[in-house]
Coordinates of C-alpha atoms and ligand atoms in Angstrom, one line a residue:
M521 CA 0.0 0.0 0.0
S522 CA 1.4 3.5 -1.0
S523 CA 2.3 5.8 1.9
K524 CA 0.9 8.7 -0.1
R525 CA -2.6 9.5 -1.2
Q526 CA -3.0 10.2 -4.9
L527 CA -5.3 13.2 -5.1
D528 CA -5.1 13.1 -8.9
G529 CA -3.8 16.6 -9.2
A530 CA -6.9 18.2 -7.6
K531 CA -7.1 21.8 -9.0
R532 CA -10.4 23.2 -7.9
I533 CA -10.7 22.9 -4.1
V534 CA -13.4 23.8 -1.6
V535 CA -12.2 24.2 2.0
K536 CA -14.8 24.3 4.8
V537 CA -13.9 25.5 8.2
G538 CA -16.2 25.0 11.2
T539 CA -17.0 27.4 14.0
S540 CA -15.0 25.4 16.5
T541 CA -11.8 26.0 14.5
L542 CA -12.4 29.8 14.3
I543 CA -13.4 30.4 17.9
H544 CA -11.6 29.6 21.1
P545 CA -13.5 27.7 23.8
N546 CA -13.7 31.0 25.7
G547 CA -15.6 32.6 22.9
R548 CA -12.8 34.8 21.5
I549 CA -11.8 34.7 17.9
N550 CA -8.9 32.3 17.1
L551 CA -6.7 34.8 15.3
Q552 CA -3.9 32.3 14.8
A553 CA -6.2 29.8 13.1
I554 CA -7.6 32.6 10.8
D555 CA -4.0 33.7 10.0
Q556 CA -2.8 30.2 9.1
L557 CA -5.9 29.6 7.1
S558 CA -5.3 32.8 5.1
F559 CA -1.6 31.9 4.7
S560 CA -2.3 28.4 3.5
L561 CA -5.1 29.2 1.1
S562 CA -3.1 32.1 -0.4
G563 CA -0.2 29.7 -0.8
L564 CA -2.4 27.2 -2.7
V565 CA -3.6 29.9 -5.1
N566 CA 0.1 30.9 -5.7
E567 CA 0.7 27.3 -6.6
G568 CA -2.0 27.6 -9.3
K569 CA -4.9 26.0 -7.4
Q570 CA -8.4 27.5 -7.5
V571 CA -9.8 27.8 -3.9
V572 CA -13.2 28.4 -2.4
L573 CA -13.6 28.9 1.3
V574 CA -16.8 28.0 3.0
S575 CA -16.5 29.6 6.4
S576 CA -18.9 29.2 9.4
G577 CA -18.4 31.4 12.5
A578 CA -20.8 34.3 12.0
I579 CA -23.0 33.4 14.9
G580 CA -20.0 32.4 17.1
V581 CA -18.3 35.7 16.4
G582 CA -21.5 37.6 17.0
M583 CA -21.9 35.8 20.4
G584 CA -18.4 37.0 21.3
Q585 CA -19.3 40.6 20.3
M586 CA -22.4 40.5 22.5
G587 CA -20.6 38.7 25.4
L588 CA -22.9 35.7 25.2
D589 CA -21.7 32.2 26.1
A590 CA -24.7 30.3 24.9
R591 CA -26.4 30.4 21.6
P592 CA -29.8 32.2 22.1
E593 CA -32.9 30.1 21.4
K594 CA -34.7 32.7 19.4
I595 CA -34.1 32.5 15.7
P596 CA -34.2 36.3 15.1
E597 CA -31.5 36.7 17.8
Q598 CA -29.3 34.1 16.1
Q599 CA -29.8 35.9 12.8
A600 CA -29.0 39.3 14.4
L601 CA -25.8 37.7 15.8
A602 CA -24.9 36.2 12.4
S603 CA -25.4 39.6 10.8
M604 CA -23.0 41.2 13.2
G605 CA -20.5 38.4 13.3
Q606 CA -20.3 38.0 9.5
C607 CA -19.2 41.6 9.2
E608 CA -16.5 41.2 11.8
L609 CA -15.3 37.9 10.4
M610 CA -14.9 39.3 6.9
T611 CA -13.0 42.2 8.3
I612 CA -10.5 39.9 9.9
Y613 CA -10.3 37.7 6.7
Q614 CA -9.8 40.8 4.6
Q615 CA -6.9 41.9 6.9
R616 CA -5.2 38.6 7.0
F617 CA -5.5 37.7 3.3
T618 CA -4.3 41.2 2.3
T619 CA -1.1 40.5 4.3
Y620 CA -0.5 37.6 1.9
G621 CA -1.4 39.6 -1.2
Q622 CA -4.5 37.6 -1.8
K623 CA -7.9 39.1 -2.9
I624 CA -11.1 37.7 -1.5
S625 CA -14.8 38.1 -2.0
Q626 CA -18.0 37.3 -0.1
V627 CA -20.9 35.2 -1.3
L628 CA -23.9 34.5 1.0
L629 CA -26.2 31.8 -0.3
T630 CA -29.6 30.3 0.6
H631 CA -30.9 26.9 -0.4
D632 CA -33.5 28.1 -2.8
V633 CA -30.8 29.1 -5.3
L634 CA -30.7 25.4 -6.1
D635 CA -34.4 25.3 -6.9
Y636 CA -34.1 27.9 -9.6
P637 CA -31.7 26.9 -12.5
E638 CA -31.2 30.5 -13.4
S639 CA -30.1 31.5 -9.8
R640 CA -27.9 28.4 -9.7
Q641 CA -26.3 29.4 -13.0
N642 CA -25.7 32.9 -11.7
V643 CA -24.0 31.6 -8.7
F644 CA -21.8 29.4 -10.9
N645 CA -21.0 32.3 -13.3
T646 CA -19.9 34.5 -10.3
L647 CA -17.8 31.8 -8.6
D648 CA -16.3 30.6 -11.9
T649 CA -15.2 34.1 -12.8
L650 CA -13.8 34.8 -9.4
L651 CA -11.8 31.5 -9.5
E652 CA -10.5 32.2 -13.0
W653 CA -9.3 35.6 -11.7
G654 CA -7.5 34.0 -8.8
I655 CA -9.8 35.4 -6.1
I656 CA -10.8 33.3 -3.1
P657 CA -14.6 33.5 -2.6
I658 CA -15.6 33.2 1.0
I659 CA -19.1 31.6 1.3
N660 CA -21.5 31.4 4.2
E661 CA -25.2 30.7 4.4
N662 CA -27.2 34.0 4.3
D663 CA -28.4 33.5 7.9
T664 CA -30.7 36.5 7.8
I665 CA -32.9 34.9 5.2
A666 CA -32.3 31.2 5.8
V667 CA -35.1 29.8 7.9
D668 CA -37.1 26.7 7.1
E669 CA -40.7 27.4 6.2
L670 CA -43.2 24.8 5.0
D671 CA -43.5 26.1 1.5
H672 CA -40.3 28.0 1.1
H673 CA -37.2 26.0 1.8
T674 CA -34.3 28.4 2.1
K675 CA -32.0 26.7 4.6
F676 CA -29.1 24.4 3.7
G677 CA -29.2 23.1 7.3
D678 CA -25.6 23.6 8.0
N679 CA -22.3 24.5 6.3
D680 CA -21.1 20.9 6.0
Q681 CA -23.9 20.4 3.5
L682 CA -23.5 23.8 2.0
S683 CA -19.8 23.1 1.3
A684 CA -20.8 19.9 -0.6
V685 CA -23.4 21.8 -2.6
V686 CA -20.8 24.5 -3.4
A687 CA -18.4 21.7 -4.5
D688 CA -21.1 20.6 -7.0
I689 CA -21.8 24.1 -8.2
V690 CA -18.2 24.8 -9.0
D691 CA -17.4 21.2 -10.1
A692 CA -14.6 20.9 -7.5
D693 CA -12.2 18.0 -7.4
L694 CA -11.8 18.0 -3.6
L695 CA -13.6 19.2 -0.5
I696 CA -11.3 19.7 2.5
M697 CA -13.4 19.8 5.7
L698 CA -11.6 21.2 8.7
S699 CA -13.2 20.4 12.0
D700 CA -12.1 20.1 15.7
I701 CA -11.4 16.4 15.4
D702 CA -8.7 14.4 13.6
G703 CA -11.1 12.7 11.2
F704 CA -13.9 10.1 11.2
F705 CA -13.5 7.6 14.0
N706 CA -15.3 4.2 14.3
K707 CA -17.1 5.8 17.3
N708 CA -17.2 9.2 18.9
P709 CA -13.7 9.7 20.4
R710 CA -15.0 12.2 22.9
H711 CA -17.0 9.5 24.5
F712 CA -14.8 6.4 23.8
K713 CA -11.1 6.3 24.5
D714 CA -10.6 3.3 22.3
A715 CA -12.1 5.0 19.2
R716 CA -10.0 4.4 16.0
L717 CA -9.4 6.9 13.2
I718 CA -10.6 5.5 9.8
D719 CA -8.1 6.3 7.0
E720 CA -10.5 5.9 4.0
I721 CA -14.2 5.5 3.5
N722 CA -15.5 4.5 0.1
K723 CA -19.3 4.2 0.8
I724 CA -21.6 5.8 3.3
D725 CA -23.6 2.7 4.4
S726 CA -25.7 2.1 7.6
K727 CA -22.6 0.8 9.4
V728 CA -20.8 4.1 8.9
I729 CA -23.9 6.2 9.7
E730 CA -24.3 4.3 13.0
Q731 CA -20.7 5.3 14.0
A732 CA -21.5 9.0 13.7
G733 CA -22.4 11.0 16.8
G734 CA -23.4 14.5 17.6
K735 CA -21.6 17.8 17.9
G736 CA -18.4 18.3 20.0
T737 CA -18.6 21.8 21.4
K738 CA -21.2 24.4 22.1
F739 CA -20.2 26.2 18.9
G740 CA -20.4 23.2 16.6
T741 CA -23.6 22.2 14.8
G742 CA -24.6 18.8 13.6
G743 CA -21.5 16.8 14.5
M744 CA -20.5 13.9 12.3
T745 CA -24.0 13.2 11.0
T746 CA -24.0 16.4 8.8
K747 CA -20.5 15.7 7.7
L748 CA -21.5 12.2 6.5
K749 CA -24.5 13.7 4.6
A750 CA -22.0 16.0 2.9
A751 CA -19.7 13.1 2.2
K752 CA -22.6 11.2 0.6
R753 CA -23.2 14.0 -1.8
I754 CA -19.5 14.2 -2.6
L755 CA -19.2 10.4 -3.3
K756 CA -22.4 10.5 -5.4
H757 CA -20.8 13.0 -7.8
D758 CA -17.4 11.3 -7.8
R759 CA -15.5 13.9 -5.9
M760 CA -13.2 13.5 -3.0
M761 CA -13.5 14.8 0.5
I762 CA -10.9 14.9 3.3
L763 CA -12.0 15.4 6.9
A764 CA -9.2 16.7 9.1
N765 CA -8.4 18.7 12.2
G766 CA -8.3 22.4 11.5
E767 CA -6.6 23.2 14.8
N768 CA -3.5 24.1 12.7
P769 CA -4.9 25.0 9.2
S770 CA -1.5 24.8 7.6
I771 CA -2.2 21.1 7.7
I772 CA -3.8 21.9 4.2
F773 CA -0.3 21.8 2.7
R774 CA 0.4 18.3 4.0
I775 CA -3.0 17.2 2.8
M776 CA -2.3 18.5 -0.7
N777 CA 1.0 16.8 -0.6
G778 CA -0.8 13.5 -0.2
D779 CA 0.1 12.8 3.4
K780 CA -2.3 10.4 5.1
I781 CA -4.0 12.9 7.4
G782 CA -7.6 12.6 8.5
T783 CA -10.2 10.6 6.7
L784 CA -10.4 10.4 2.9
F785 CA -13.9 9.8 1.4
R786 CA -13.5 8.6 -2.1
K787 CA -15.4 6.1 -4.3
K788 CA -13.4 2.9 -5.1
Ligands
ADP1101 N1 -17.5 8.9 14.7 C1 -17.0 10.2 15.0 N2 -15.8 10.6 14.7 C2 -15.3 11.8 15.0 N3 -16.0 12.8 15.6 C3 -17.3 12.4 16.0 C4 -17.8 11.1 15.8 N4 -19.1 11.2 16.2 C5 -19.3 12.4 16.8 N5 -18.2 13.2 16.7 C6 -18.2 14.6 17.1 O1 -18.3 15.5 16.0 C7 -17.6 16.7 16.4 C8 -17.4 17.6 15.2 O2 -18.5 18.2 14.7 P1 -19.0 19.7 15.1 O3 -19.0 19.8 16.6 O4 -20.3 19.9 14.4 O5 -17.8 20.6 14.6 P2 -17.6 21.7 13.5 O6 -17.8 23.0 14.1 O7 -16.2 21.5 13.0 O8 -18.6 21.5 12.3 C9 -16.4 16.1 17.1 O9 -15.8 17.1 17.9 C10 -16.9 14.9 17.9 O10 -17.2 15.2 19.2
VHF1102 N1 -24.0 30.0 9.1 C1 -23.6 29.7 10.5 C2 -22.8 28.4 10.5 C3 -23.6 27.1 10.7 C4 -22.8 25.9 10.8 O1 -23.0 24.9 10.0 O2 -21.7 25.9 11.7 P1 -20.5 24.8 11.8 O3 -21.1 23.5 12.3 O4 -19.6 25.4 12.9 O5 -19.9 24.6 10.5 C5 -22.6 30.7 11.0 O6 -21.8 31.3 10.2 O7 -22.6 30.9 12.2

């Protein structure tokens, strides 16, 4: 067995970063993580890759701004926090990416863009143009609009699934999902000391689904269940996904080098 993964020269890459990577447990912004992420993604663009960043964190950053240590129950309050936090988050990204000479843009999406071929095409046209220009689009769900109503489905559910949808829209080769855990384990490692990291998964069957548990921190949403839903979509369309620990986002360079880090989801 080869000690390196063959990522088949992946050129168009979507990177998803979860709230738990961007926010310290004390609620403050993890500047080091954002800096490393900006450095690594700018480095990939300089190597000739096309990179989209799907970034969570708006609500988490908004909570920090308002001094809250628990997510409010009321949806309008969550949306207000997202609106504040998104602005702050983009300001920090703008600063850090500028340091590395990298231009960025912001794209906020709702699920219903997928229901309308014209909207979907417009999203593709925008993203494709940005990527051709060497810009890194930073995508989040448009939390102000995104709520689930009976007849108007605007919510993706979570950014794990949003990132897989984005990978489809831009026809990405690879989705790198950075979380607060080293990859997919055969059981939740926060509850079981003997949990084992799985190197590669080729199919999301009921056995794999049963191994997935809930979220890890107060900032996370969905836990492994939503990451597996995203992986299912990725496999269905013959793309690759790597789930890895975003604690130190420069891990992206080693991932792209084919080092066996985290869990690779790929069809056999
Ligand atoms: N089988 C599993 N393997 C790895 N992590 C798991 C598993 N089942 C549940 N988890 C939990 O999923 C968490 C990651 O998801 P989440 O908290 O939503 O983070 P993020 O903010 O990165 O989306 C881990 O911290 C872990 O507690
Ligand atoms: N749109 C929300 C993110 C929702 C979400 O999926 O968060 P996470 O599980 O941390 O990736 C925000 O920016 O706070």
